[in-house]
XYZ file of N, CA and C in Angstrom:
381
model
N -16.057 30.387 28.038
C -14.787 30.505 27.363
C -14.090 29.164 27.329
N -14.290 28.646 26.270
C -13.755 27.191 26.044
C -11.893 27.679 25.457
N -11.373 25.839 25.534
C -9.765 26.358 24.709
C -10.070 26.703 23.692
N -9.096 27.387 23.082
C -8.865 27.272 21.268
C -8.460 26.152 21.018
N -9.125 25.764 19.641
C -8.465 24.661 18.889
C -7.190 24.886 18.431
N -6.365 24.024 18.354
C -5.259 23.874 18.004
C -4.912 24.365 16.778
N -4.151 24.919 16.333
C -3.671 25.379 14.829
C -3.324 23.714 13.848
N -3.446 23.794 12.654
C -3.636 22.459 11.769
C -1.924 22.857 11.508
N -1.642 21.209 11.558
C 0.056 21.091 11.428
C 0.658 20.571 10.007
N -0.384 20.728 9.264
C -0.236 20.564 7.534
C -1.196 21.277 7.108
N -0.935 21.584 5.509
C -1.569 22.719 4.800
C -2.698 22.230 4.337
N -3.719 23.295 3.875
C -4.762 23.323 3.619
C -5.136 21.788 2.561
N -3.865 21.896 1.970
C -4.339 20.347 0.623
C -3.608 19.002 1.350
N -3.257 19.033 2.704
C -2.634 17.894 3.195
C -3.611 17.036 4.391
N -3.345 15.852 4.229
C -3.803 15.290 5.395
C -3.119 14.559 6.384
N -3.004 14.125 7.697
C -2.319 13.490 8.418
C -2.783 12.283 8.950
N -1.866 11.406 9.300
C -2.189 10.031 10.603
C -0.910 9.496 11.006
N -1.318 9.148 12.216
C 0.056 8.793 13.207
C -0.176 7.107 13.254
N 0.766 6.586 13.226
C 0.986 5.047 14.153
C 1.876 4.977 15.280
N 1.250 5.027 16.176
C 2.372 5.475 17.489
C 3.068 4.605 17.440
N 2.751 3.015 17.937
C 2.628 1.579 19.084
C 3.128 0.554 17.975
N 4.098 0.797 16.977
C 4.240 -0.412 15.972
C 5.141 -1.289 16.301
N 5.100 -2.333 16.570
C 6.052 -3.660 16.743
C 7.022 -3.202 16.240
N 8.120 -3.133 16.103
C 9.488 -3.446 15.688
C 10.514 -2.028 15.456
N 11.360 -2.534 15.069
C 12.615 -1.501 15.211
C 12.381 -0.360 13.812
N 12.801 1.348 14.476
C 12.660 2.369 13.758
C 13.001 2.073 12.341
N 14.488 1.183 12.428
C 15.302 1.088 11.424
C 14.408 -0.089 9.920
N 13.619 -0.872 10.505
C 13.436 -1.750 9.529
C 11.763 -1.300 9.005
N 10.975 -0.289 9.970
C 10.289 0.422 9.359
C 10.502 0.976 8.291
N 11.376 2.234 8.539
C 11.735 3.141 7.573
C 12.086 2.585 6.175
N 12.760 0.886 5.984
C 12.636 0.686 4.580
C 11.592 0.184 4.199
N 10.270 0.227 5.190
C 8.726 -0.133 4.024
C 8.120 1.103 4.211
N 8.282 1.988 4.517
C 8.005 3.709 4.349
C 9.245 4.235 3.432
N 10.150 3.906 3.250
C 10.793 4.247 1.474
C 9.579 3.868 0.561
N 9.523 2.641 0.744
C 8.677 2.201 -0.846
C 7.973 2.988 -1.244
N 6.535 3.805 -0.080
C 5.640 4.803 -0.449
C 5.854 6.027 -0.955
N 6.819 6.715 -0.399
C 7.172 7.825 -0.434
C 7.238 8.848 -1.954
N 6.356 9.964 -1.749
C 6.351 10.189 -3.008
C 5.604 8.993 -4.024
N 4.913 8.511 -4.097
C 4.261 7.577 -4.789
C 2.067 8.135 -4.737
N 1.536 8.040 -5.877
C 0.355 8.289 -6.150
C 0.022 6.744 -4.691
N -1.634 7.302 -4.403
C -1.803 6.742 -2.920
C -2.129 4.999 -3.602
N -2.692 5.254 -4.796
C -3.240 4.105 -5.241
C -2.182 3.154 -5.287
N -0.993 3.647 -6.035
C 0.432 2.622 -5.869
C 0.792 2.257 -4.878
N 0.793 3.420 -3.982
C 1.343 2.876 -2.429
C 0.334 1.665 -1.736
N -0.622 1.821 -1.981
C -1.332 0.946 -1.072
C -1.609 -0.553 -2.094
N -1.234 -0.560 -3.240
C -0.705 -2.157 -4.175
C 0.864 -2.452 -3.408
N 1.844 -1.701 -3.463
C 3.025 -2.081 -2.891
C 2.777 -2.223 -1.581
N 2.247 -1.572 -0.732
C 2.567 -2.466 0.786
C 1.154 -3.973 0.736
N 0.190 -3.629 -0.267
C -1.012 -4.841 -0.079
C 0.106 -6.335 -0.304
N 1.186 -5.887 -1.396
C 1.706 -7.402 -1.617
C 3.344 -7.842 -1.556
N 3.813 -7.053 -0.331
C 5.096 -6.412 -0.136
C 5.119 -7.968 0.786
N 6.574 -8.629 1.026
C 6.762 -9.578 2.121
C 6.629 -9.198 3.511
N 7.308 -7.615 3.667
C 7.987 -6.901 4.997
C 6.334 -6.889 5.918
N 6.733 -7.793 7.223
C 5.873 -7.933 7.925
C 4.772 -6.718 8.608
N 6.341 -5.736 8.353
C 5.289 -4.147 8.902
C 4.547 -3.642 8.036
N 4.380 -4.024 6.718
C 3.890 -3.202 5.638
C 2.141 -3.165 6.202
N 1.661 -4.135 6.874
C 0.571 -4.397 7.165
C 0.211 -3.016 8.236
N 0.946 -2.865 9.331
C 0.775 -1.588 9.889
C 0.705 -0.261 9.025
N 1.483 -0.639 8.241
C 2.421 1.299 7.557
C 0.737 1.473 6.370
N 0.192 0.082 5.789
C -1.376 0.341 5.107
C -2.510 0.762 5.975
N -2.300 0.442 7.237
C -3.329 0.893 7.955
C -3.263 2.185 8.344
N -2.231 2.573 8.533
C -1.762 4.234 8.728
C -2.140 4.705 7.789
N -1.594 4.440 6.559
C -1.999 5.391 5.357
C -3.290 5.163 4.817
N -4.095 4.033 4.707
C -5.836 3.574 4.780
C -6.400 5.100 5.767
N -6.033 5.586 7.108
C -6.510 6.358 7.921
C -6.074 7.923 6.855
N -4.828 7.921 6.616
C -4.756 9.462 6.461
C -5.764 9.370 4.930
N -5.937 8.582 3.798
C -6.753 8.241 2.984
C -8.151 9.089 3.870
N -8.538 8.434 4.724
C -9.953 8.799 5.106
C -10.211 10.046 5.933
N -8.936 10.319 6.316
C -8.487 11.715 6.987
C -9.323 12.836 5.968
N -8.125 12.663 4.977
C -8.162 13.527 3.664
C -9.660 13.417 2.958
N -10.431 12.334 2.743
C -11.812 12.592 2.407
C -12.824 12.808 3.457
N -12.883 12.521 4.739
C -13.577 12.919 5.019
C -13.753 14.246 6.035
N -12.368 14.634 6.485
C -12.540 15.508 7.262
C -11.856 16.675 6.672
N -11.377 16.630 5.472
C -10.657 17.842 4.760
C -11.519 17.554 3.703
N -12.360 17.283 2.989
C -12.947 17.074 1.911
C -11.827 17.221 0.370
N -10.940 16.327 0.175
C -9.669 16.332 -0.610
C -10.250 15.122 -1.741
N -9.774 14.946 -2.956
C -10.187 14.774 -3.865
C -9.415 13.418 -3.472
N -9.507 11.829 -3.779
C -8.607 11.146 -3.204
C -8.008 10.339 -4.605
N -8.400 10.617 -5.607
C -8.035 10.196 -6.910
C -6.661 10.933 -6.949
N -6.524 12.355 -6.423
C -5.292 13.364 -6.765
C -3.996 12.957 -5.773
N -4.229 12.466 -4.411
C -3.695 12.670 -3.091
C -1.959 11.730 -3.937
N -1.433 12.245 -3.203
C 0.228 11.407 -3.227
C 0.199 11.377 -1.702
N 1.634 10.035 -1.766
C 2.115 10.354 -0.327
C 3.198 11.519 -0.230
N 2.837 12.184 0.376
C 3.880 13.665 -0.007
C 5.138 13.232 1.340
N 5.045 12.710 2.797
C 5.725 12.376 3.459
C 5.783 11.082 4.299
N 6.186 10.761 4.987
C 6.415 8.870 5.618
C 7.160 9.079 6.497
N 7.539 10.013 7.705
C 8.900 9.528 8.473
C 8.583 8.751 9.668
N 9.477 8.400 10.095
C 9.788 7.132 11.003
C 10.831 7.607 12.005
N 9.991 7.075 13.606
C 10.940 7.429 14.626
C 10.907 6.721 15.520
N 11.365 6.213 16.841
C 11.536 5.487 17.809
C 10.144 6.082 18.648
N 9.518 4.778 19.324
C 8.929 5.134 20.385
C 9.468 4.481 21.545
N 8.680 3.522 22.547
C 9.251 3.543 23.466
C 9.744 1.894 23.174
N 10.725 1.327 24.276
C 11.040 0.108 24.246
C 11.092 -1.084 25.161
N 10.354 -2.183 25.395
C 10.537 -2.978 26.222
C 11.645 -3.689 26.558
N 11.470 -3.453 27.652
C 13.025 -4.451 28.093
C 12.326 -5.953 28.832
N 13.051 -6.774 29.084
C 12.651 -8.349 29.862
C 14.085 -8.592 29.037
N 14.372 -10.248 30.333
C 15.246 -10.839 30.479
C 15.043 -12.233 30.264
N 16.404 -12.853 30.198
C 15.963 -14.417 29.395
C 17.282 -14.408 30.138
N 16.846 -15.963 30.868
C 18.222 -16.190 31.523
C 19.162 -17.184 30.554
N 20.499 -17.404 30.770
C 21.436 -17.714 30.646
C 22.011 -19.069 31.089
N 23.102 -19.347 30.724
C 23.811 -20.513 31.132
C 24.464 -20.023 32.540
N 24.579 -21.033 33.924
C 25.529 -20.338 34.653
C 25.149 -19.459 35.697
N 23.836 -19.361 35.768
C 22.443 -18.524 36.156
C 22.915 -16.995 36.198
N 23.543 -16.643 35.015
C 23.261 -15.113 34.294
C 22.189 -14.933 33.683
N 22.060 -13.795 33.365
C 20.774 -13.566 32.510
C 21.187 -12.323 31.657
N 20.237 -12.237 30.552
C 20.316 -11.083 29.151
C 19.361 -10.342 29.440
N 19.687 -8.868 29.010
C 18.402 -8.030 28.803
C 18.092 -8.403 27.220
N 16.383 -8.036 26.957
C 16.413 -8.573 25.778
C 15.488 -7.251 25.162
N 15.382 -6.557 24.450
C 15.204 -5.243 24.004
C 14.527 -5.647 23.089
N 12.665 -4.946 23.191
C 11.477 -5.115 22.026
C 11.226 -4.076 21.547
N 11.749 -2.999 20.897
C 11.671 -1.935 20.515
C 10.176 -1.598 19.854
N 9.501 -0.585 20.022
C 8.392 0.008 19.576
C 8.902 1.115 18.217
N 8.147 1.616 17.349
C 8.372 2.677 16.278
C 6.854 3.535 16.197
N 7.445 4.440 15.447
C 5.736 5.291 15.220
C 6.347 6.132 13.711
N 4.865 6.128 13.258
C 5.417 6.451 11.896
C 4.283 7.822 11.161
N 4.518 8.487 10.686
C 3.891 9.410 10.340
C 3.442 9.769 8.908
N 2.277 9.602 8.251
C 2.399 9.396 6.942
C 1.326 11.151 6.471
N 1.721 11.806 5.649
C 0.982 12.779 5.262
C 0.822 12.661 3.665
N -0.057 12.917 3.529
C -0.933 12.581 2.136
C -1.166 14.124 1.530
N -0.891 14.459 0.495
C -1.287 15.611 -0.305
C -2.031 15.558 -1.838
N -3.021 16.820 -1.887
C -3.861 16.887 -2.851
C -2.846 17.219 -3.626
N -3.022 16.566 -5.033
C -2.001 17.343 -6.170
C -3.084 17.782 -7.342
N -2.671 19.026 -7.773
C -3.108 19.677 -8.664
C -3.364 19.272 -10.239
N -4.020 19.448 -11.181
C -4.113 18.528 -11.932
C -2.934 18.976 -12.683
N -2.490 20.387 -12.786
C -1.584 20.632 -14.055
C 0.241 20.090 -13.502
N -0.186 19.478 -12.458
C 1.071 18.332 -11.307
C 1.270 17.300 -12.120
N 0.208 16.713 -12.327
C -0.103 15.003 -12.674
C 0.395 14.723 -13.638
């Protein structure tokens, strides 16, 4: 008597991938996960390939995974897929100190993010 597998946390035409561990703050994620949102996968992944925003490089590798999610382990058509969702949340945050004038010192706060991108099959009479 083994566990049960887990119940699937998107629908039958969706796929998922997580980025836990991403450099930088929730807040400046979330505006290179606007750009995708709702966007055919092929667009999304031209806008973050030639976007300035330093995270865009993470937020393609996330969505590169749910891409391969969706073909290979849901067998999903990947010509059809949109990004159907993108949200963005805090993970954890480093703290360290940098001393001061006066021998005070600063806390200095490296914030982590994780971002969640789900990809959906769209129907052709959608398109």
């Amino acid at each position: 008597m083994g566990k049960q597998s887990a119940p699937r946390r998107v629908a039958d035409n969706e796929a998922l991938a997580v980025g836990t561990t991403i450099r930088g703050s929730a807040q400046k994620l979330n505006l290179v996960a606007a750009l995708i949102r709702g966007r055919k996968v092929e667009d999304a992944l031209n806008i973050l390939t030639f976007s300035t925003k330093a995270m865009a490089v993470d937020v393609r590798k996330v969505l590169a995974s749910a891409i391969a999610n969706a073909e290979n382990n849901h067998n999903l058509d990947v010509d059809a897929l949109v990004v159907a969702e993108a949200s963005v949340g805090k993970a954890l945050s480093m703290k360290r100190w940098a001393s001061r004038a006066r021998g005070r010192s600063t806390r200095i706060v490296k914030p982590f993010s994780r971002i969640r991108v789900v990809v959906r099959e769209r129907a052709e009479e959608e398109a």
